[in-house]
């Protein structure tokens, strides 16, 4: 992972339940975000329920700044996103989380200070807070049912932030390239099975034998076998032969 | 949004807390997923705490199938993903949520039946359940702190599933194209300000006037103004002139 110390501040505006503040802290820290700002928390600050829910992500709460207005919370920022489910009448760009976090990375690279606003659980951000923002982030959800809470929304924004610095490959084989069986090893395994199955009378009737052998060769090449897998197949076949020999 | 009725089944293996089952149901339904299967829920089934937490997503629980083994829960499936935080020793492809859900879409389009396994909260999926799966999904998280719960993990998988059928544009301007001010309207606004500011003695000293006018023209073209914004600026300027005239 590339390191990037600069990061967006997550601003919770008038959060109601301490549990949700704690849950947002955990969501953030999973994705390397640890700068929380809180505006007018309903139940005061510090909040023991937030601490209990944050659990091992408590250091996000310890470092959180508390402000009495949204304007004060973003006073030092140069670009502000507002998260909202409903599109308001305000003339303002509306972005997906992915696009918005891409923009956040680019602006931070230019030296800008970014904040992302999250509204209170019941009502969401008020229009006056949205008017402060440069752009709206709206998470696309099903048209039939859309109900993301504060912690879920913070999780998705954090996920998209992190996805753009994370360099995890889309897919890894689960084993090293050197462990993949070579074509020669596959060929020897196919030979081993073909010769023993020949002895066992598997390729019957004679007229179909060539086709059956071809199918079997094709099957072996199609399987994503490691060198260890190949040894297991050799071992099972040898054991079957021993078993047969004991029976004679 | 394109409609796609076929979808992956979400399989919760030995879930412990009803709240987490309910939370997974809500996470799923936000992203159009409503097929839940439950293996051996610790507190039996139905679970009133799951119903309370699911709230308006309760229909996901009503339709959930309950099974006594993971094998039975995925018996009709042809491709199974296992979600796990820790990479196990099992030889198996490991994928990001985005890559895995892209694969799920392609396999479903081919007529395959897909399941995604989620393990119990405390321990995650056991190795025997992971051995059933074709591939592992692992959510990339910070190397410093990684602690995603069942509901969060289900949310991220659902999000990635939905992102690939959703056609929300990455960014919308927040207003119709026809509302953007034309270059002629911007030009007239610039003329209006330039001429009134000229009268007001704003372009001083004379030697800098040309440069100041150029900067002002550049400023107006740089602002993303709608036709309504242009009218507001014209109106404010006219009002300033009237105010000045009254003072004389």
Short mmCIF file of C-alpha atoms in Angstrom, two decimals, chain B residues 52-162:
data_model
loop_
_atom_site.label_atom_id
_atom_site.label_comp_id
_atom_site.label_asym_id
_atom_site.label_seq_id
_atom_site.Cartn_x
_atom_site.Cartn_y
_atom_site.Cartn_z
CA UNK B 52 -36.55 -5.84 14.99
CA UNK B 53 -33.21 -4.88 13.46
CA UNK B 54 -34.27 -5.68 9.90
CA UNK B 55 -37.19 -3.26 10.30
CA UNK B 56 -38.60 -2.54 6.84
CA UNK B 57 -36.24 -5.10 5.28
CA UNK B 58 -38.10 -7.86 7.14
CA UNK B 59 -39.24 -9.50 3.93
CA UNK B 60 -35.66 -10.71 3.38
CA UNK B 61 -35.96 -12.66 6.64
CA UNK B 62 -39.47 -13.93 5.79
CA UNK B 63 -38.09 -15.46 2.61
CA UNK B 64 -34.89 -16.84 4.15
CA UNK B 65 -34.20 -20.58 3.89
CA UNK B 66 -32.84 -22.34 6.97
CA UNK B 67 -30.42 -25.26 6.63
CA UNK B 68 -28.59 -27.51 9.04
CA UNK B 69 -25.32 -27.72 7.08
CA UNK B 70 -23.41 -25.41 4.75
CA UNK B 71 -23.31 -28.17 2.14
CA UNK B 72 -27.12 -28.36 2.16
CA UNK B 73 -27.39 -24.57 1.88
CA UNK B 74 -25.34 -24.49 -1.34
CA UNK B 75 -26.41 -27.87 -2.76
CA UNK B 76 -28.11 -26.26 -5.80
CA UNK B 77 -25.30 -23.74 -6.46
CA UNK B 78 -22.59 -24.13 -9.08
CA UNK B 79 -20.13 -21.49 -7.82
CA UNK B 80 -19.55 -20.48 -4.21
CA UNK B 81 -17.59 -17.58 -2.73
CA UNK B 82 -16.36 -17.62 0.88
CA UNK B 83 -15.75 -14.28 2.61
CA UNK B 84 -12.85 -14.29 5.02
CA UNK B 85 -10.50 -11.73 6.50
CA UNK B 86 -7.56 -14.05 7.04
CA UNK B 87 -6.06 -15.86 4.10
CA UNK B 88 -6.03 -19.54 4.92
CA UNK B 89 -3.59 -22.21 3.92
CA UNK B 90 -6.08 -23.65 1.45
CA UNK B 91 -5.06 -23.35 -2.18
CA UNK B 92 -7.85 -21.16 -3.57
CA UNK B 93 -8.12 -17.93 -5.59
CA UNK B 94 -8.46 -14.80 -3.42
CA UNK B 95 -10.44 -11.90 -4.93
CA UNK B 96 -11.39 -8.33 -4.12
CA UNK B 97 -15.15 -7.70 -3.71
CA UNK B 98 -15.24 -5.77 -7.00
CA UNK B 99 -13.55 -8.52 -8.98
CA UNK B 100 -15.63 -11.26 -7.33
CA UNK B 101 -18.94 -9.52 -8.02
CA UNK B 102 -17.92 -8.94 -11.64
CA UNK B 103 -17.31 -12.69 -11.88
CA UNK B 104 -20.66 -13.36 -10.16
CA UNK B 105 -22.46 -11.24 -12.77
CA UNK B 106 -20.77 -13.10 -15.63
CA UNK B 107 -21.49 -16.52 -14.14
CA UNK B 108 -25.12 -15.63 -13.45
CA UNK B 109 -25.46 -14.42 -17.04
CA UNK B 110 -24.29 -17.93 -18.08
CA UNK B 111 -27.10 -19.41 -15.99
CA UNK B 112 -24.99 -20.45 -13.01
CA UNK B 113 -26.28 -20.30 -9.42
CA UNK B 114 -24.04 -18.35 -7.08
CA UNK B 115 -23.75 -18.23 -3.28
CA UNK B 116 -21.64 -16.04 -1.00
CA UNK B 117 -20.80 -17.51 2.42
CA UNK B 118 -20.40 -15.37 5.55
CA UNK B 119 -19.07 -16.94 8.74
CA UNK B 120 -20.10 -16.55 12.37
CA UNK B 121 -19.22 -13.18 13.94
CA UNK B 122 -16.57 -14.33 16.37
CA UNK B 123 -14.58 -16.87 14.41
CA UNK B 124 -15.45 -16.42 10.75
CA UNK B 125 -15.87 -19.37 8.39
CA UNK B 126 -14.21 -22.63 9.42
CA UNK B 127 -11.79 -24.31 7.03
CA UNK B 128 -14.31 -27.05 6.19
CA UNK B 129 -16.74 -24.41 4.90
CA UNK B 130 -14.02 -22.59 2.98
CA UNK B 131 -13.04 -25.90 1.35
CA UNK B 132 -16.54 -26.03 -0.22
CA UNK B 133 -15.99 -22.69 -1.94
CA UNK B 134 -14.53 -22.05 -5.37
CA UNK B 135 -12.96 -18.71 -4.40
CA UNK B 136 -12.31 -16.48 -1.40
CA UNK B 137 -13.44 -12.86 -1.18
CA UNK B 138 -11.29 -10.72 1.09
CA UNK B 139 -12.08 -7.03 1.64
CA UNK B 140 -8.84 -5.01 1.52
CA UNK B 141 -8.54 -3.05 4.78
CA UNK B 142 -5.86 -1.02 6.50
CA UNK B 143 -2.85 -3.01 7.64
CA UNK B 144 -3.02 -1.15 10.95
CA UNK B 145 -6.63 -1.92 11.82
CA UNK B 146 -9.02 -4.40 10.24
CA UNK B 147 -12.28 -5.25 11.93
CA UNK B 148 -15.34 -5.60 9.70
CA UNK B 149 -18.42 -7.17 11.21
CA UNK B 150 -20.99 -9.37 9.44
CA UNK B 151 -23.32 -6.49 8.51
CA UNK B 152 -20.44 -4.35 7.22
CA UNK B 153 -19.03 -7.17 5.13
CA UNK B 154 -22.48 -7.95 3.65
CA UNK B 155 -22.91 -4.22 2.90
CA UNK B 156 -19.66 -4.03 0.92
CA UNK B 157 -20.42 -7.18 -1.09
CA UNK B 158 -23.93 -5.88 -1.85
CA UNK B 159 -22.50 -2.49 -2.81
CA UNK B 160 -20.10 -4.07 -5.29
CA UNK B 161 -22.86 -6.30 -6.72
CA UNK B 162 -25.11 -3.29 -7.25
#
